[in-house]
Coordinates of C-alpha atoms and ligand atoms in Angstrom, one line a residue:
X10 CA 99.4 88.2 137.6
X11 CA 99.0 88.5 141.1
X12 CA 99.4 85.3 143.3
X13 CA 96.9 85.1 146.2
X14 CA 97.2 81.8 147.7
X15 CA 97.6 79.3 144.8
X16 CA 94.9 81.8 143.0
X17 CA 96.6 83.7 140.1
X18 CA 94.6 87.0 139.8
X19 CA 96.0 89.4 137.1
X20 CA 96.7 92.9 138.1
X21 CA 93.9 95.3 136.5
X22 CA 94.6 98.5 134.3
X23 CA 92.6 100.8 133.5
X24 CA 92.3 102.4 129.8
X25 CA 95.4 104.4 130.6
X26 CA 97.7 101.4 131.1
X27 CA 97.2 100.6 127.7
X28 CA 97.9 103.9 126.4
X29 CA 101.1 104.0 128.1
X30 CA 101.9 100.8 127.2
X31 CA 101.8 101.5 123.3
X32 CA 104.1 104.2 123.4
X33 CA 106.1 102.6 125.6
X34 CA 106.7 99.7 122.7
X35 CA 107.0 102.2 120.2
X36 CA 110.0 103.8 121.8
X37 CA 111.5 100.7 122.5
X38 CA 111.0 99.5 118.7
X39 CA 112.2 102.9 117.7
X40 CA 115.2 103.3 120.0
X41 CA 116.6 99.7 119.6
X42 CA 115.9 100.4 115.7
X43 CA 117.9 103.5 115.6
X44 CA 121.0 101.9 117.9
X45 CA 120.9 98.8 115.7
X46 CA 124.6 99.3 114.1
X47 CA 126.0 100.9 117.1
X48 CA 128.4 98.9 119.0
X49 CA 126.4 100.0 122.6
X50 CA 125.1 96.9 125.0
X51 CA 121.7 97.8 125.3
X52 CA 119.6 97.2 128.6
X53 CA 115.9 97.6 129.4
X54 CA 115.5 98.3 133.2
X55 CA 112.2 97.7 134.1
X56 CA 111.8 99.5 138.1
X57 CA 108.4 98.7 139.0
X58 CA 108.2 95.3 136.8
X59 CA 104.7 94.0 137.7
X60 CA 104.1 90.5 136.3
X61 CA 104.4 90.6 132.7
X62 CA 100.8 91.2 132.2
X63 CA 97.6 92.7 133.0
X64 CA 93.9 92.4 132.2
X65 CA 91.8 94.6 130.7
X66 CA 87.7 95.2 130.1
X67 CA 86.8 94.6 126.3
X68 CA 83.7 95.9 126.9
X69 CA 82.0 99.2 128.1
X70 CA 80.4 97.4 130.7
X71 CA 83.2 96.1 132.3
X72 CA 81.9 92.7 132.8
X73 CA 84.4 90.9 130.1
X74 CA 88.3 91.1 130.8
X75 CA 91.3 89.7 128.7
X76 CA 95.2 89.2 129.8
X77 CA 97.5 91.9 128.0
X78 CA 101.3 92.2 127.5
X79 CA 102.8 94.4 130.5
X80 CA 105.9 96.2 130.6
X81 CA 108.3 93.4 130.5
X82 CA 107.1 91.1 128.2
X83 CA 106.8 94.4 125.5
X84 CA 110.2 94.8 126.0
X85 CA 111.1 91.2 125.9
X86 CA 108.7 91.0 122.3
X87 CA 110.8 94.0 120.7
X88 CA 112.4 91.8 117.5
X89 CA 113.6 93.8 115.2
X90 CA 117.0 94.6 117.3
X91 CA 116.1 92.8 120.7
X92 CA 117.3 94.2 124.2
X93 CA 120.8 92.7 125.4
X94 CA 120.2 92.6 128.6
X95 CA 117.1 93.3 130.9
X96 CA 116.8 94.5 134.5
X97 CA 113.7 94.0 136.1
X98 CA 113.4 95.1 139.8
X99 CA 110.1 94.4 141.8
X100 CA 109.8 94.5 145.6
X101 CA 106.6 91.9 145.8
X102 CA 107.8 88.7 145.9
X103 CA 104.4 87.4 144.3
X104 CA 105.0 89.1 141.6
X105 CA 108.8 88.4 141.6
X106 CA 107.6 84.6 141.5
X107 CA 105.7 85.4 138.7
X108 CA 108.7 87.5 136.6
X109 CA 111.0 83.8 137.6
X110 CA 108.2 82.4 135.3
X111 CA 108.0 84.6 132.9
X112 CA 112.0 84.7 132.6
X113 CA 111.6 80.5 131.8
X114 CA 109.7 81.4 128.5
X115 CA 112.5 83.2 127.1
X116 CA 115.4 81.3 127.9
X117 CA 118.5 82.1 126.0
X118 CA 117.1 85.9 127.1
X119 CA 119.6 87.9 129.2
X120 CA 117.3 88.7 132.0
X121 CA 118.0 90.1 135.9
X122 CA 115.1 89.5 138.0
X123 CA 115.8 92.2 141.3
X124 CA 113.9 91.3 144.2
X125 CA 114.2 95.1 146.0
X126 CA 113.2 98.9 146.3
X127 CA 113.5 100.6 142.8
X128 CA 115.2 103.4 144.8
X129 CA 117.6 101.0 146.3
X130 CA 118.5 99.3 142.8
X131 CA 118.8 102.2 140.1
X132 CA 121.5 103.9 141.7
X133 CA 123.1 101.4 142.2
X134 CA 122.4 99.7 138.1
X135 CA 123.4 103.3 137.2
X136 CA 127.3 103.0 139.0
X137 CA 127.7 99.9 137.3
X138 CA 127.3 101.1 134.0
X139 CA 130.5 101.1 131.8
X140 CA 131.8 102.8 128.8
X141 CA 129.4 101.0 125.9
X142 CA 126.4 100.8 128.0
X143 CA 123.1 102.5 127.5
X144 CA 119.9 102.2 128.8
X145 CA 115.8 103.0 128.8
X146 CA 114.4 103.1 132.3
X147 CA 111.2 102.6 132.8
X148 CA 109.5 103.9 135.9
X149 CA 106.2 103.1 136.3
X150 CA 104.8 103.0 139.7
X151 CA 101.3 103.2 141.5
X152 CA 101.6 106.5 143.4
X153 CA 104.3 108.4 145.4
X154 CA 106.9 105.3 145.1
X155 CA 109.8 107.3 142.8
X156 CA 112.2 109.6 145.3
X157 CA 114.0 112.2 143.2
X158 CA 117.5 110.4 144.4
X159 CA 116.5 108.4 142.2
X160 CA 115.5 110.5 139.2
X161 CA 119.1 112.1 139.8
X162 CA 120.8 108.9 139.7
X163 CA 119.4 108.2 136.2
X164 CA 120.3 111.8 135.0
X165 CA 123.6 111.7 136.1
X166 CA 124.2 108.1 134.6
X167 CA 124.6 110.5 131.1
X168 CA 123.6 107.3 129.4
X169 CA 119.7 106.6 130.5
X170 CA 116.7 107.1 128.5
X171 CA 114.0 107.5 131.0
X172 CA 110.0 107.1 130.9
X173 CA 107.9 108.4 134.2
X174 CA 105.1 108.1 135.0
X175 CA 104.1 110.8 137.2
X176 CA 101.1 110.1 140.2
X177 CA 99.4 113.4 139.1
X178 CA 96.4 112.8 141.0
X179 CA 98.0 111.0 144.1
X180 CA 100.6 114.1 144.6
X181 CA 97.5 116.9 143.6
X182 CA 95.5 114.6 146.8
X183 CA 98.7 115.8 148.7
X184 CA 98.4 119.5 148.1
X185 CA 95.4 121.2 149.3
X186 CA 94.0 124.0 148.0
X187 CA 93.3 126.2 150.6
X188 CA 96.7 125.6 152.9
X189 CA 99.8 123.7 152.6
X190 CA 99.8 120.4 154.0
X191 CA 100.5 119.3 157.0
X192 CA 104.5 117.8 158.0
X193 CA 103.9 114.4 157.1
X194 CA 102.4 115.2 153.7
X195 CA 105.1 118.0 153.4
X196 CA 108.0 115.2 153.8
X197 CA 106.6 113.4 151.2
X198 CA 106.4 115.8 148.7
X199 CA 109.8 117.0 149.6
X200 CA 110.9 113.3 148.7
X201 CA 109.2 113.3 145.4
X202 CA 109.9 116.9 144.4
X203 CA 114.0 116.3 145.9
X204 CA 113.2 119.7 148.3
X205 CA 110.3 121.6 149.6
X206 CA 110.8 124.8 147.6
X207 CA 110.1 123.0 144.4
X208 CA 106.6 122.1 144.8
X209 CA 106.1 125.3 147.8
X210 CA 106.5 127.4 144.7
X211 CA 102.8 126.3 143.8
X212 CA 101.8 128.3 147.1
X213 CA 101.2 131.7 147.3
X214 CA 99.8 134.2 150.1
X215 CA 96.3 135.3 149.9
X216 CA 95.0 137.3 152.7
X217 CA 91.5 136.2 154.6
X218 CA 89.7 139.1 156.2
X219 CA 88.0 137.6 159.7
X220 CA 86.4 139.6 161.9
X221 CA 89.4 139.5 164.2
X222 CA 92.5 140.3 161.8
X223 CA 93.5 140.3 158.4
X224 CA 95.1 136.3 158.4
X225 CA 97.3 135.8 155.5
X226 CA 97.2 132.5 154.4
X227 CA 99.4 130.4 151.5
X228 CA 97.0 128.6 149.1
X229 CA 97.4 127.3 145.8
X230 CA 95.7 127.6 142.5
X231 CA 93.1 124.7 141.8
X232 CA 93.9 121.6 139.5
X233 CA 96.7 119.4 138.8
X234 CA 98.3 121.7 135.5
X235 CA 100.6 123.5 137.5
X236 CA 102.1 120.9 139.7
X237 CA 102.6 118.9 136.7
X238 CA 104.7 121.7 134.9
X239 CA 106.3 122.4 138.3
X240 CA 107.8 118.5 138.0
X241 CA 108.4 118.8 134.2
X242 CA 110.6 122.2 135.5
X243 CA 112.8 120.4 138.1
X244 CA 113.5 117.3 135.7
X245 CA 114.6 120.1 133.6
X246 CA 117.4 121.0 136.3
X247 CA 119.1 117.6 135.8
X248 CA 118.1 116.2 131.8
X249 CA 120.2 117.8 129.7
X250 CA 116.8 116.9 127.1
X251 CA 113.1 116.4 128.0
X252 CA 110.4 116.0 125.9
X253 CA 108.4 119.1 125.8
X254 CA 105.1 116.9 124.8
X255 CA 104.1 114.8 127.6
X256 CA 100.9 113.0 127.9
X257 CA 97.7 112.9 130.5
X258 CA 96.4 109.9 131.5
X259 CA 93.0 110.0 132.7
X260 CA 90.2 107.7 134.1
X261 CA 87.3 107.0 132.8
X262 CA 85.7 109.7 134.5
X263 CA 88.1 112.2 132.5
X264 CA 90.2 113.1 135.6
X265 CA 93.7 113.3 135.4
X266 CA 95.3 110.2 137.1
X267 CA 99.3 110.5 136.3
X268 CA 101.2 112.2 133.6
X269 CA 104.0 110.5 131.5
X270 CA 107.2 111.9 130.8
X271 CA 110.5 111.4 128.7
X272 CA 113.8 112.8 130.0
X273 CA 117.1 111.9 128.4
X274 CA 120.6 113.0 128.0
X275 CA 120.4 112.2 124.1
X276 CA 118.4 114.6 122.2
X277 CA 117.7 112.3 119.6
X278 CA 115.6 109.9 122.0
X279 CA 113.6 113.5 122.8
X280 CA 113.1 113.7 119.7
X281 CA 111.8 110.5 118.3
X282 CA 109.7 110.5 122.0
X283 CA 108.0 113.6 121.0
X284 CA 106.9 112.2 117.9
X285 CA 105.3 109.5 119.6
X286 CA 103.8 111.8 122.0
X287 CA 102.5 114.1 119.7
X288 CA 101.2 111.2 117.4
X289 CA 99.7 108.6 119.0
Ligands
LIG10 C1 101.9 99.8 138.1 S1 102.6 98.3 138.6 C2 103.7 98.0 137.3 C3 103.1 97.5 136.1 C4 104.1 97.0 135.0 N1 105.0 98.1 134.6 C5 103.3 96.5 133.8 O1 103.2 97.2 132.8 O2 102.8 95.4 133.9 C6 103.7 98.8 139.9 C7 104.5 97.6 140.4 O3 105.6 98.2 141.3 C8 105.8 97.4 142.4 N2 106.4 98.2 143.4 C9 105.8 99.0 144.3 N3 106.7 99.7 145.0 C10 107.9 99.3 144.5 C11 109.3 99.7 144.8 N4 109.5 100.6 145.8 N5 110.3 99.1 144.2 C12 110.0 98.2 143.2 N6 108.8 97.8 142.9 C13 107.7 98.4 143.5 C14 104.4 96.8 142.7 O4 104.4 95.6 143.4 C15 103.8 96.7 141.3 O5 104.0 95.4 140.8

């Protein structure tokens, strides 16, 4: 929910939160399931934590809505071997008032409610991690928001399962077709890509007769696919495993809004992602 005043107005998702969100809960059902008899402390960090819910349209229309499960109460619902401990970091303090509530209808739960920058807090949650612990990060953010310092952090932990969700269309927005973008765009990307000759490689020259001289100019090929690959190649460089399904999620005019992905250092949580990938 978002607070506006003593208004509660819940946060809106599209047709693709809900996608994400079901195979979101059925890694967590699956991963807690498979670690069940291990002697590991388990933690769910959710890094963009919202509210705990969301509404949706039931209708084509879009005139009817109803309140769904978000992020962190999914995780907080997963029975069968529930999550020791959960982490959830959001930087709006409306929302963080929201989470305090949330955390009162579980009590007994284990549950860390970060008021801060995701890219702040996951390095940090990532030091602090000890010989038994393991984790599935959840990064789910509305555009631009993850830095790769912090994609590194999780990879180095060795111990993090991590979903991402990737601002395909926000970071394509960045990138024009027919020239590189300007400096300020430029240090963006470079802070979501962690250097400019990862997502540079997208450019290449293409000469422009004019009627004065023959101007080469560096332009890149049209549509999202190949920046997407271009981040699936460069979590590659620090994931010792990541799932070679990943999924598009669209609007409901068809375009591509942001691509999930599943990186891990265990190859069995690649695995059991890309069945869940691949099947639902
Ligand atoms: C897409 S919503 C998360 C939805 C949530 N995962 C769910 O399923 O209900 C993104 C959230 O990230 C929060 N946020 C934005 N930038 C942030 C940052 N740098 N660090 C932590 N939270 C941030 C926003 O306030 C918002 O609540």
């Amino acid at each position: 929910m978002e607070n506006q005043g003593d208004v509660n107005i819940p946060s809106f998702g599209g047709p693709w939160t809900g996608q994400k969100l079901e195979i979101l809960r059925r890694y967590l059902d699956a991963y807690t399931t498979a670690l069940k008899c291990q002697p590991f402390q388990l933690t769910y960090v959710d890094a963009f934590a919202g509210t705990g819910s969301y509404t949706s349209a039931v209708d084509a229309y879009e005139e009817f809505y109803e309140l769904r499960s978000g992020s962190t109460r999914i995780a907080l619902d997963i029975d069968d071997k529930p999550f020791d401990k959960l982490t959830l970091i959001e930087k709006d303090v409306r929302r963080v008032r929201d989470l305090r509530e949330l955390k009162k209808e579980y009590p007994g739960r284990d549950i860390r409610i970060v008021e801060s920058d995701a890219n702040w807090e996951i390095p940090s949650f990532c030091n602090n991690m000890s010989g038994l612990d393991r984790a599935v990060v959840f990064l789910d953010p509305y555009a631009t928001q993850v830095s790769w310092a912090t994609i590194e952090a999780i990879a180095d932990a060795g111990k993090i399962d991590c979903w991402i969700l990737f601002p395909l269309m926000a970071v394509t927005r960045m990138m024009p077709t027919e020239n590189e973008p300007d400096e300020t765009l430029a240090n963006q990307l470079d802070r979501v890509f962690g250097g400019r000759e990862h997502w540079r490689q997208s450019y290449t020259y293409s000469h422009q007769l004019s009627i004065w001289r023959d101007e080469p100019r560096r332009k890149r090929a049209p549509g999202s696919e190949q920046i997407a690959s271009r981040y699936r190649d460069r979590l590659n460089t620090v994931f010792s495993s990541v799932a070679g399904t990943r999924r598009t999620l669209r609007n409901s005019k068809n375009a591509p809004l942001f691509e999930l992905f599943f990186a891990a250092t265990n190859p069995t949580g690649v695995d059991i992602a890309d069945y869940i990938l691949k099947h639902w």
